[in-house]
């Protein structure tokens, strides 16, 4: 008589990453954890649940990373950049190695400048009050026109400059990744998430092909990342391995 089939227990989760149910600033950390082969609890809160959870966070923001084992069990950490670097160093020999440290930090700096450049154009439509406008400004005709003007100007003038910078980083590393010619790093996790975000069609006045039509090297780069065995099939919209 044959023994009943058994299934192996799932790997014990080492960490819990908590964020909204969107990609946002948590997605590069998720990608790093996946690439490092770390079992983690990907907790995604609704905006309704965020109010009650906010006071439990160190600085009133997400994502937060909680340790689920070892001496640090129960510790909750904050700041997405610190999390990304920690995961890359602690759980992988290739995502954030000392041998590529400067190249990785340089690439992260370029991506950070790109995101900083884009930020006001995004948040003028979401939180205009932080720029000195009334809270409802983006819903007024004047506000809608302002948001459209800003975003279209950024796509036409600022975005191409940064795409050129990223292409230079690729070319410096044999056209493979932006901080290494041989392996994916946390800089790629950060860059791919942002580049893909501009192709998903979810931001008004930012066409899905805003950068893909003029930057084939970067298109191939994002597709190469999305085709990695650990990542393949993760995305259903925007630029991906089979789009």
CSV table of C-alpha atoms in Angstrom, one decimal:
chain,number,residue,atom,x,y,z
A,1,UNK,CA,0.0,0.0,0.0
A,2,UNK,CA,1.5,3.3,-1.1
A,3,UNK,CA,2.0,6.1,1.4
A,4,UNK,CA,-0.2,9.2,1.0
A,5,UNK,CA,1.4,12.0,-0.9
A,6,UNK,CA,2.9,14.7,1.3
A,7,UNK,CA,3.7,18.3,0.5
A,8,UNK,CA,6.7,20.1,1.9
A,9,UNK,CA,5.9,22.9,4.4
A,10,UNK,CA,6.2,26.3,2.9
A,11,UNK,CA,9.4,28.2,3.9
A,12,UNK,CA,9.2,30.1,7.2
A,13,UNK,CA,8.7,33.8,6.5
A,14,UNK,CA,11.5,35.9,7.8
A,15,UNK,CA,10.0,39.3,7.3
A,16,UNK,CA,6.7,41.2,6.9
A,17,UNK,CA,6.6,44.1,4.5
A,18,UNK,CA,3.5,46.3,5.0
A,19,UNK,CA,2.3,48.9,2.4
A,20,UNK,CA,-0.8,49.8,0.4
A,21,UNK,CA,-2.1,47.5,-2.3
A,22,UNK,CA,-0.1,49.3,-5.0
A,23,UNK,CA,3.4,49.1,-6.3
A,24,UNK,CA,4.7,52.5,-5.1
A,25,UNK,CA,7.8,52.8,-3.0
A,26,UNK,CA,7.4,49.2,-1.7
A,27,UNK,CA,7.7,47.5,-5.0
A,28,UNK,CA,11.5,47.8,-5.3
A,29,UNK,CA,11.8,46.1,-1.9
A,30,UNK,CA,9.4,43.4,-2.9
A,31,UNK,CA,11.5,42.7,-6.0
A,32,UNK,CA,14.7,42.6,-4.0
A,33,UNK,CA,13.2,40.1,-1.6
A,34,UNK,CA,11.9,37.9,-4.4
A,35,UNK,CA,15.3,38.0,-6.2
A,36,UNK,CA,17.1,37.2,-3.0
A,37,UNK,CA,14.8,34.2,-2.4
A,38,UNK,CA,13.5,35.5,0.9
A,39,UNK,CA,10.1,34.2,2.1
A,40,UNK,CA,8.2,37.2,3.3
A,41,UNK,CA,4.7,38.3,4.2
A,42,UNK,CA,3.5,40.8,1.7
A,43,UNK,CA,0.9,42.6,3.7
A,44,UNK,CA,-1.2,45.1,1.8
A,45,UNK,CA,-3.4,47.6,3.6
A,46,UNK,CA,-6.5,49.3,2.3
A,47,UNK,CA,-6.6,53.1,2.7
A,48,UNK,CA,-9.4,52.6,5.2
A,49,UNK,CA,-7.1,50.4,7.4
A,50,UNK,CA,-4.2,52.9,7.1
A,51,UNK,CA,-5.7,55.4,9.6
A,52,UNK,CA,-5.7,52.8,12.4
A,53,UNK,CA,-2.3,51.5,11.5
A,54,UNK,CA,-0.5,54.8,11.1
A,55,UNK,CA,0.2,55.3,14.8
A,56,UNK,CA,1.9,51.9,14.9
A,57,UNK,CA,4.6,53.0,12.4
A,58,UNK,CA,7.9,54.7,13.5
A,59,UNK,CA,7.3,57.9,11.4
A,60,UNK,CA,3.7,57.8,10.4
A,61,UNK,CA,4.4,56.4,7.0
A,62,UNK,CA,4.7,53.2,5.1
A,63,UNK,CA,6.3,50.9,4.1
A,64,UNK,CA,7.4,49.3,7.3
A,65,UNK,CA,9.4,46.1,7.6
A,66,UNK,CA,8.9,43.8,10.6
A,67,UNK,CA,11.3,41.0,11.6
A,68,UNK,CA,9.6,37.7,12.2
A,69,UNK,CA,12.5,35.6,13.6
A,70,UNK,CA,15.8,35.7,15.4
A,71,UNK,CA,17.0,38.3,17.9
A,72,UNK,CA,15.3,41.1,16.0
A,73,UNK,CA,11.9,39.3,16.1
A,74,UNK,CA,9.1,41.9,16.4
A,75,UNK,CA,11.3,44.9,15.5
A,76,UNK,CA,9.7,47.2,13.0
A,77,UNK,CA,11.9,49.3,10.7
A,78,UNK,CA,11.0,52.2,8.4
A,79,UNK,CA,12.4,54.1,5.4
A,80,UNK,CA,12.2,52.4,2.0
A,81,UNK,CA,15.7,53.2,0.9
A,82,UNK,CA,17.2,51.7,4.1
A,83,UNK,CA,15.0,48.6,3.6
A,84,UNK,CA,16.1,48.1,0.0
A,85,UNK,CA,19.8,48.4,0.9
A,86,UNK,CA,19.4,46.1,3.9
A,87,UNK,CA,17.7,43.4,1.9
A,88,UNK,CA,20.3,43.7,-0.9
A,89,UNK,CA,23.2,43.3,1.6
A,90,UNK,CA,21.8,40.9,4.1
A,91,UNK,CA,20.2,38.3,1.9
A,92,UNK,CA,22.1,38.5,-1.4
A,93,UNK,CA,25.7,38.4,-2.6
A,94,UNK,CA,24.9,40.2,-5.8
A,95,UNK,CA,22.1,42.8,-5.2
A,96,UNK,CA,24.2,45.2,-3.2
A,97,UNK,CA,27.8,43.9,-3.1
A,98,UNK,CA,30.7,46.0,-1.9
A,99,UNK,CA,32.5,45.5,-5.3
A,100,UNK,CA,29.8,47.4,-7.1
A,101,UNK,CA,28.9,49.8,-4.3
A,102,UNK,CA,29.8,53.1,-6.0
A,103,UNK,CA,28.1,52.1,-9.3
A,104,UNK,CA,25.0,51.1,-7.5
A,105,UNK,CA,24.8,54.3,-5.4
A,106,UNK,CA,25.5,56.4,-8.5
A,107,UNK,CA,22.6,54.7,-10.4
A,108,UNK,CA,20.3,55.0,-7.4
A,109,UNK,CA,21.2,58.7,-7.3
A,110,UNK,CA,20.2,59.1,-11.0
A,111,UNK,CA,16.9,57.3,-10.4
A,112,UNK,CA,16.3,59.4,-7.3
A,113,UNK,CA,16.9,62.6,-9.2
A,114,UNK,CA,14.4,61.4,-11.9
A,115,UNK,CA,11.8,60.6,-9.3
A,116,UNK,CA,12.4,64.0,-7.6
A,117,UNK,CA,12.0,65.7,-10.9
A,118,UNK,CA,8.7,64.0,-11.6
A,119,UNK,CA,7.3,64.4,-8.0
A,120,UNK,CA,5.7,67.9,-8.2
A,121,UNK,CA,4.0,67.0,-11.5
A,122,UNK,CA,2.4,64.0,-9.9
A,123,UNK,CA,1.4,65.5,-6.6
A,124,UNK,CA,0.0,68.7,-8.0
A,125,UNK,CA,-2.9,66.5,-9.1
A,126,UNK,CA,-3.1,64.7,-5.7
A,127,UNK,CA,-2.0,67.1,-3.0
A,128,UNK,CA,-1.8,70.6,-4.4
A,129,UNK,CA,-1.9,72.1,-0.9
A,130,UNK,CA,1.8,71.2,-0.3
A,131,UNK,CA,2.6,73.6,-3.1
A,132,UNK,CA,0.5,76.4,-1.7
A,133,UNK,CA,-2.7,75.8,-3.5
A,134,UNK,CA,-6.2,75.0,-2.1
A,135,UNK,CA,-6.9,71.3,-1.4
A,136,UNK,CA,-9.5,71.2,-4.1
A,137,UNK,CA,-7.4,73.0,-6.7
A,138,UNK,CA,-6.8,70.0,-8.9
A,139,UNK,CA,-10.5,69.5,-9.3
A,140,UNK,CA,-11.1,73.1,-10.6
A,141,UNK,CA,-10.8,74.0,-14.3
A,142,UNK,CA,-7.7,76.1,-13.6
A,143,UNK,CA,-6.2,73.3,-11.6
A,144,UNK,CA,-6.8,70.7,-14.2
A,145,UNK,CA,-5.2,72.9,-16.8
A,146,UNK,CA,-2.2,73.5,-14.6
A,147,UNK,CA,-1.7,69.8,-14.0
A,148,UNK,CA,-2.0,69.0,-17.7
A,149,UNK,CA,0.5,71.8,-18.5
A,150,UNK,CA,3.0,70.6,-15.9
A,151,UNK,CA,2.9,66.9,-16.9
A,152,UNK,CA,3.1,67.5,-20.6
A,153,UNK,CA,6.0,69.9,-20.1
A,154,UNK,CA,7.8,67.3,-18.0
A,155,UNK,CA,7.3,64.6,-20.6
A,156,UNK,CA,8.5,66.8,-23.3
A,157,UNK,CA,11.5,68.5,-21.6
A,158,UNK,CA,12.7,66.8,-18.4
A,159,UNK,CA,12.0,63.1,-19.0
A,160,UNK,CA,14.2,62.7,-22.1
A,161,UNK,CA,17.2,64.1,-20.3
A,162,UNK,CA,16.9,61.4,-17.6
A,163,UNK,CA,16.2,58.7,-20.1
A,164,UNK,CA,19.5,59.7,-21.7
A,165,UNK,CA,21.3,59.4,-18.3
A,166,UNK,CA,19.9,55.9,-17.8
A,167,UNK,CA,21.0,54.9,-21.3
A,168,UNK,CA,24.5,56.0,-20.5
A,169,UNK,CA,24.5,53.8,-17.4
A,170,UNK,CA,23.4,50.9,-19.4
A,171,UNK,CA,26.1,51.5,-22.1
A,172,UNK,CA,28.7,51.7,-19.4
A,173,UNK,CA,27.8,48.2,-18.2
A,174,UNK,CA,27.7,46.5,-21.6
A,175,UNK,CA,24.0,47.2,-22.2
A,176,UNK,CA,22.9,44.8,-19.5
A,177,UNK,CA,22.1,46.5,-16.2
A,178,UNK,CA,22.5,50.1,-14.9
A,179,UNK,CA,25.1,49.3,-12.2
A,180,UNK,CA,26.7,46.0,-13.3
A,181,UNK,CA,27.5,44.2,-16.5
A,182,UNK,CA,26.9,40.8,-14.9
A,183,UNK,CA,24.2,40.9,-12.3
A,184,UNK,CA,21.0,42.7,-11.3
A,185,UNK,CA,21.3,45.1,-8.4
A,186,UNK,CA,18.9,47.0,-6.2
A,187,UNK,CA,19.4,50.0,-8.6
A,188,UNK,CA,17.6,48.0,-11.3
A,189,UNK,CA,14.8,47.1,-8.8
A,190,UNK,CA,14.4,50.9,-8.3
A,191,UNK,CA,14.7,51.9,-11.9
A,192,UNK,CA,12.4,49.3,-13.4
A,193,UNK,CA,9.6,50.1,-11.1
A,194,UNK,CA,9.7,53.8,-12.0
A,195,UNK,CA,10.1,53.2,-15.7
A,196,UNK,CA,7.2,50.8,-15.8
A,197,UNK,CA,5.0,53.2,-13.8
A,198,UNK,CA,5.2,55.6,-16.7
A,199,UNK,CA,3.9,53.0,-19.1
A,200,UNK,CA,0.9,51.8,-17.2
A,201,UNK,CA,-1.5,54.5,-18.4
A,202,UNK,CA,-2.8,55.3,-15.0
A,203,UNK,CA,-1.5,58.9,-14.8
A,204,UNK,CA,-3.4,61.6,-16.8
A,205,UNK,CA,-1.5,63.3,-19.5
A,206,UNK,CA,1.3,60.8,-19.5
A,207,UNK,CA,1.0,58.5,-22.6
A,208,UNK,CA,1.9,54.9,-22.2
A,209,UNK,CA,4.5,55.3,-24.9
A,210,UNK,CA,5.9,58.5,-23.5
A,211,UNK,CA,9.5,57.1,-23.4
A,212,UNK,CA,9.3,53.7,-25.0
A,213,UNK,CA,8.9,55.0,-28.5
A,214,UNK,CA,12.3,56.7,-28.5
A,215,UNK,CA,14.4,54.6,-26.2
A,216,UNK,CA,14.7,51.0,-27.4
A,217,UNK,CA,17.7,50.2,-25.2
A,218,UNK,CA,15.6,51.0,-22.1
A,219,UNK,CA,12.7,49.0,-23.4
A,220,UNK,CA,14.9,46.0,-23.9
A,221,UNK,CA,16.3,46.6,-20.4
A,222,UNK,CA,12.9,46.6,-18.7
A,223,UNK,CA,11.8,43.5,-20.6
A,224,UNK,CA,15.0,41.7,-19.7
A,225,UNK,CA,14.4,42.4,-16.0
A,226,UNK,CA,10.8,41.3,-16.2
A,227,UNK,CA,11.8,38.1,-18.0
A,228,UNK,CA,14.0,37.0,-15.0
A,229,UNK,CA,12.7,33.6,-13.8
A,230,UNK,CA,11.9,35.0,-10.4
A,231,UNK,CA,9.9,38.0,-11.9
A,232,UNK,CA,8.4,36.6,-15.0
A,233,UNK,CA,4.6,36.8,-15.0
A,234,UNK,CA,4.4,39.2,-12.1
A,235,UNK,CA,3.0,42.1,-14.1
A,236,UNK,CA,-0.2,42.2,-16.1
A,237,UNK,CA,-0.1,45.9,-17.3
A,238,UNK,CA,2.5,48.3,-18.6
A,239,UNK,CA,5.8,47.4,-20.1
A,240,UNK,CA,6.8,43.8,-19.2
A,241,UNK,CA,8.5,40.8,-20.7
A,242,UNK,CA,5.8,39.9,-23.3
A,243,UNK,CA,4.4,43.4,-24.1
